[in-house]
Short mmCIF file of C-alpha atoms and ligand atoms in Angstrom, two decimals:
data_model
loop_
_atom_site.label_atom_id
_atom_site.label_comp_id
_atom_site.label_asym_id
_atom_site.label_seq_id
_atom_site.Cartn_x
_atom_site.Cartn_y
_atom_site.Cartn_z
CA MET A 1 -8.66 -0.74 44.29
CA GLU A 2 -9.40 -0.73 40.60
CA LEU A 3 -12.70 0.38 39.41
CA LYS A 4 -13.54 -1.93 36.74
CA GLU A 5 -16.49 -1.24 34.60
CA LYS A 6 -18.34 -3.79 32.63
CA GLY A 7 -17.79 -3.50 28.74
CA LEU A 8 -20.60 -1.83 26.64
CA LEU A 9 -22.50 -3.46 24.27
CA LEU A 10 -22.83 -1.61 21.20
CA VAL A 11 -25.10 -2.57 18.22
CA LEU A 12 -24.82 -0.80 15.02
CA SER A 13 -27.58 -1.60 12.85
CA GLY A 14 -29.76 0.11 10.16
CA PRO A 15 -31.63 -0.45 6.89
CA SER A 16 -30.27 -3.18 4.16
CA GLY A 17 -27.45 -1.03 2.03
CA VAL A 18 -27.04 1.95 4.12
CA GLY A 19 -23.36 0.73 4.59
CA LYS A 20 -23.38 -0.73 7.88
CA GLY A 21 -20.46 -2.96 6.89
CA THR A 22 -18.58 -0.51 5.44
CA VAL A 23 -18.63 1.87 8.42
CA ARG A 24 -17.89 -1.10 10.55
CA LYS A 25 -14.62 -1.80 8.58
CA ALA A 26 -13.39 1.83 8.47
CA LEU A 27 -14.22 2.22 12.11
CA PHE A 28 -12.02 -1.02 12.79
CA GLU A 29 -9.01 0.32 10.71
CA ARG A 30 -8.81 3.43 12.79
CA GLN A 31 -7.35 2.93 16.55
CA THR A 32 -10.13 1.62 18.35
CA SER A 33 -10.61 -0.31 21.67
CA LEU A 34 -13.72 -1.96 20.47
CA GLN A 35 -13.91 -5.64 20.16
CA TYR A 36 -15.90 -6.82 17.04
CA SER A 37 -18.18 -9.77 17.57
CA ILE A 38 -17.66 -11.98 14.35
CA SER A 39 -21.19 -13.34 13.31
CA MET A 40 -22.09 -17.04 12.17
CA THR A 41 -23.64 -17.00 8.83
CA THR A 42 -24.86 -19.85 6.13
CA ARG A 43 -24.14 -17.49 3.51
CA ALA A 44 -21.47 -18.48 0.86
CA PRO A 45 -18.23 -16.39 1.12
CA ARG A 46 -17.91 -13.50 -1.19
CA VAL A 47 -14.56 -13.11 -2.92
CA GLY A 48 -11.89 -12.18 -0.35
CA GLU A 49 -14.05 -12.95 2.67
CA VAL A 50 -11.99 -15.06 5.37
CA GLU A 51 -13.40 -17.63 7.73
CA GLY A 52 -12.78 -16.46 11.28
CA VAL A 53 -12.38 -12.69 10.06
CA ASP A 54 -15.62 -11.61 8.32
CA TYR A 55 -17.79 -14.58 9.56
CA PHE A 56 -17.73 -18.08 10.93
CA PHE A 57 -19.38 -19.79 7.92
CA LYS A 58 -21.72 -22.59 8.94
CA THR A 59 -24.00 -25.12 7.20
CA ARG A 60 -27.53 -24.74 7.61
CA ASP A 61 -27.58 -27.99 10.01
CA GLU A 62 -24.70 -26.59 11.91
CA PHE A 63 -26.67 -23.27 12.34
CA GLU A 64 -29.71 -24.98 13.48
CA GLN A 65 -27.75 -26.83 15.89
CA LEU A 66 -26.32 -23.56 17.74
CA ILE A 67 -29.94 -22.17 17.79
CA LYS A 68 -31.05 -25.37 19.31
CA GLU A 69 -28.28 -25.11 21.86
CA ASP A 70 -29.05 -21.53 22.76
CA ARG A 71 -25.42 -20.47 21.82
CA LEU A 72 -26.44 -17.15 19.88
CA LEU A 73 -27.59 -14.05 21.61
CA GLU A 74 -29.89 -13.29 18.79
CA TRP A 75 -30.17 -14.79 15.03
CA ALA A 76 -32.11 -13.70 12.10
CA GLU A 77 -32.85 -15.13 8.49
CA TYR A 78 -31.93 -12.53 5.97
CA ALA A 79 -32.13 -12.82 2.18
CA GLY A 80 -32.18 -16.46 2.55
CA ASN A 81 -29.42 -17.05 4.78
CA TYR A 82 -29.17 -17.22 8.82
CA TYR A 83 -27.03 -14.68 10.51
CA GLY A 84 -26.07 -14.81 14.29
CA THR A 85 -24.25 -13.59 17.04
CA PRO A 86 -22.14 -16.21 19.18
CA ILE A 87 -23.31 -15.68 23.02
CA ASP A 88 -20.11 -16.71 24.68
CA TYR A 89 -17.73 -14.35 22.91
CA VAL A 90 -20.16 -11.36 23.95
CA ASN A 91 -20.39 -12.40 27.45
CA ASP A 92 -16.88 -13.42 27.87
CA THR A 93 -15.55 -10.00 26.15
CA LEU A 94 -18.11 -7.85 28.16
CA ASN A 95 -17.21 -9.50 31.54
CA ARG A 96 -13.31 -8.75 30.94
CA GLY A 97 -14.36 -5.02 30.82
CA GLN A 98 -13.93 -4.49 27.08
CA ASP A 99 -16.79 -3.15 24.76
CA VAL A 100 -18.10 -5.29 22.13
CA PHE A 101 -19.38 -4.11 18.98
CA LEU A 102 -22.21 -5.88 16.66
CA GLU A 103 -22.87 -5.09 13.37
CA ILE A 104 -26.42 -6.73 12.66
CA GLU A 105 -29.71 -6.38 10.82
CA VAL A 106 -32.60 -4.88 12.44
CA LYS A 107 -34.46 -7.96 13.57
CA GLY A 108 -31.59 -9.24 15.55
CA ALA A 109 -30.98 -6.04 16.92
CA MET A 110 -34.60 -5.86 18.40
CA GLN A 111 -33.74 -9.30 19.90
CA VAL A 112 -30.40 -7.95 21.30
CA LYS A 113 -32.45 -5.11 22.93
CA LYS A 114 -35.03 -7.56 24.61
CA ALA A 115 -32.18 -9.61 25.64
CA PHE A 116 -30.08 -6.83 26.83
CA PRO A 117 -31.72 -3.55 27.16
CA GLU A 118 -28.71 -1.76 28.67
CA GLY A 119 -27.11 -2.14 25.44
CA VAL A 120 -26.19 1.21 23.14
CA PHE A 121 -28.44 0.99 20.14
CA LEU A 122 -27.09 3.01 17.14
CA PHE A 123 -29.30 3.32 14.08
CA LEU A 124 -26.99 4.07 10.72
CA ALA A 125 -29.39 6.17 8.61
CA PRO A 126 -29.09 6.58 4.89
CA PRO A 127 -29.05 10.37 3.87
CA SER A 128 -31.88 9.36 1.69
CA LEU A 129 -33.69 6.60 0.63
CA ALA A 130 -33.07 7.63 -3.26
CA GLU A 131 -29.25 7.16 -2.13
CA LEU A 132 -30.02 3.85 -0.57
CA ARG A 133 -31.68 2.55 -3.83
CA SER A 134 -28.44 3.60 -5.98
CA ARG A 135 -26.03 2.20 -3.29
CA ILE A 136 -27.69 -1.19 -3.42
CA LEU A 137 -27.84 -1.18 -7.27
CA GLY A 138 -24.41 0.22 -7.65
CA ARG A 139 -23.05 -2.71 -5.59
CA GLY A 140 -23.60 -4.84 -8.57
CA THR A 141 -23.27 -8.06 -7.15
CA GLU A 142 -27.06 -8.48 -6.57
CA ASP A 143 -29.93 -9.68 -8.87
CA GLU A 144 -33.10 -7.67 -9.56
CA ALA A 145 -35.06 -10.20 -7.22
CA THR A 146 -32.74 -9.68 -4.63
CA ILE A 147 -32.62 -5.81 -4.87
CA THR A 148 -36.31 -5.87 -4.74
CA ARG A 149 -36.24 -7.78 -1.93
CA ARG A 150 -33.76 -5.88 -0.16
CA LEU A 151 -35.28 -2.33 -0.95
CA GLU A 152 -38.89 -3.60 0.71
CA ALA A 153 -36.92 -4.80 3.64
CA ALA A 154 -35.45 -1.40 3.94
CA ARG A 155 -38.82 0.44 4.01
CA GLU A 156 -39.93 -1.35 6.71
CA GLU A 157 -36.54 -1.21 8.76
CA ILE A 158 -36.42 2.51 8.33
CA GLU A 159 -39.90 2.69 10.58
CA LEU A 160 -37.78 1.03 13.32
CA MET A 161 -35.58 4.05 13.92
CA ASP A 162 -37.71 4.94 16.72
CA GLU A 163 -36.50 1.98 19.01
CA TYR A 164 -32.57 3.05 18.94
CA ASP A 165 -30.88 5.25 21.20
CA TYR A 166 -28.93 7.31 18.55
CA VAL A 167 -28.98 8.10 14.75
CA VAL A 168 -25.89 8.03 13.19
CA VAL A 169 -26.28 9.31 9.25
CA ASN A 170 -24.13 7.99 7.19
CA ASP A 171 -23.34 10.81 4.67
CA HIS A 172 -19.51 10.21 4.83
CA ILE A 173 -17.98 7.45 6.38
CA GLU A 174 -15.12 9.10 8.20
CA LYS A 175 -17.93 11.35 9.86
CA ALA A 176 -19.99 8.40 10.83
CA CYS A 177 -17.01 6.80 12.32
CA SER A 178 -16.42 10.06 14.31
CA ARG A 179 -20.01 9.83 15.54
CA VAL A 180 -19.90 6.45 16.39
CA GLU A 181 -16.79 7.20 18.51
CA ALA A 182 -18.09 10.23 20.41
CA ILE A 183 -21.05 8.01 21.38
CA VAL A 184 -18.66 5.60 23.01
CA THR A 185 -17.12 8.21 25.01
CA ALA A 186 -20.23 9.69 26.11
CA GLU A 187 -21.56 6.51 27.21
CA HIS A 188 -18.58 5.90 29.41
CA CYS A 189 -19.16 9.16 30.80
CA LYS A 190 -22.88 8.57 31.64
CA ARG A 191 -23.29 9.35 35.25
CA SER A 192 -25.71 6.28 35.66
CA ARG A 193 -22.73 3.91 34.62
CA VAL A 194 -19.83 5.81 36.44
CA ALA A 195 -21.84 6.02 39.59
CA SER A 196 -22.94 2.74 39.66
CA VAL A 197 -19.13 1.39 39.71
CA TYR A 198 -18.25 3.71 42.42
CA GLN A 199 -21.09 2.73 44.40
CA LYS A 200 -19.81 -0.95 44.33
CA ALA A 201 -16.76 0.44 44.98
CA LEU A 202 -17.72 2.05 48.41
CA GLU A 203 -19.93 -0.86 49.47
CA SER A 204 -16.86 -3.34 49.05
CA ASP A 205 -14.89 -0.99 51.12
CA GLN A 206 -17.24 -1.00 54.06
P1 5GP B 301 -24.05 -9.59 4.33
O1 5GP B 301 -24.54 -10.79 3.82
O2 5GP B 301 -24.05 -8.51 3.17
O3 5GP B 301 -22.47 -9.72 4.76
O4 5GP B 301 -24.86 -9.20 5.42
C1 5GP B 301 -26.63 -8.84 5.35
C2 5GP B 301 -26.71 -8.49 6.58
O5 5GP B 301 -26.73 -9.37 7.74
C3 5GP B 301 -26.15 -6.86 7.15
O6 5GP B 301 -27.28 -6.08 7.24
C4 5GP B 301 -25.47 -7.40 8.26
O7 5GP B 301 -25.32 -6.09 9.34
C5 5GP B 301 -26.37 -8.43 8.73
N1 5GP B 301 -25.60 -9.43 9.80
C6 5GP B 301 -24.24 -9.67 9.87
N2 5GP B 301 -24.18 -10.61 10.97
C7 5GP B 301 -25.31 -10.66 11.43
C8 5GP B 301 -25.37 -11.39 12.82
O8 5GP B 301 -24.98 -12.02 13.27
N3 5GP B 301 -26.93 -11.15 13.21
C9 5GP B 301 -27.72 -10.36 12.37
N4 5GP B 301 -28.83 -10.48 12.84
N5 5GP B 301 -27.60 -9.73 11.38
C10 5GP B 301 -26.25 -9.83 10.87
#
């Protein structure tokens, strides 16, 4: 019989401007069996962003309807816009035995932890706060008020590191990707996870 394991729910989070999106994109450009959960957002698409690839772009009314109908695993308001994770996609993919990868901000990650404590929580950390500032400034697409708001949020977010299972320092994108891949491999080898699958197989054989 096939010993089918349920997929892992991997959550990559961390402070604003740390490079979550960049690491996620680089990770998915590599050969990966991870399934990326595309988020819903009310933010306007940036140049080059594609509906259904980068995000599902929604109006505030549509998003609030999704909240009301409990269709989101988590959601947060961030820099004036809603962001959220569609729950059906996550459940269906995990039940098919595939690993789901979320790249979300920290308030949402903490909601996932409550709803789904068996998830694997990865905190992407900046090599230093100074570098974080220059990365945000270097992005060049945000105004002063947005930058200040993002930095303030970052200070609070860093204190949240304690809530995570792993810390991945984003000193170098490819190295950060390799660390994430190593964590995924290790999680699949965890005795508790492997043993429960064998246990189920033994029970169903009796
Ligand atoms: P951006 O507007 O730069 O694409 O994303 C802003 C922030 O929202 C990033 O920190 C990103 O990780 C986060 N984000 C993207 N999708 C989601 C989501 O579904 N839920 C939550 N809570 N945050 C998200």
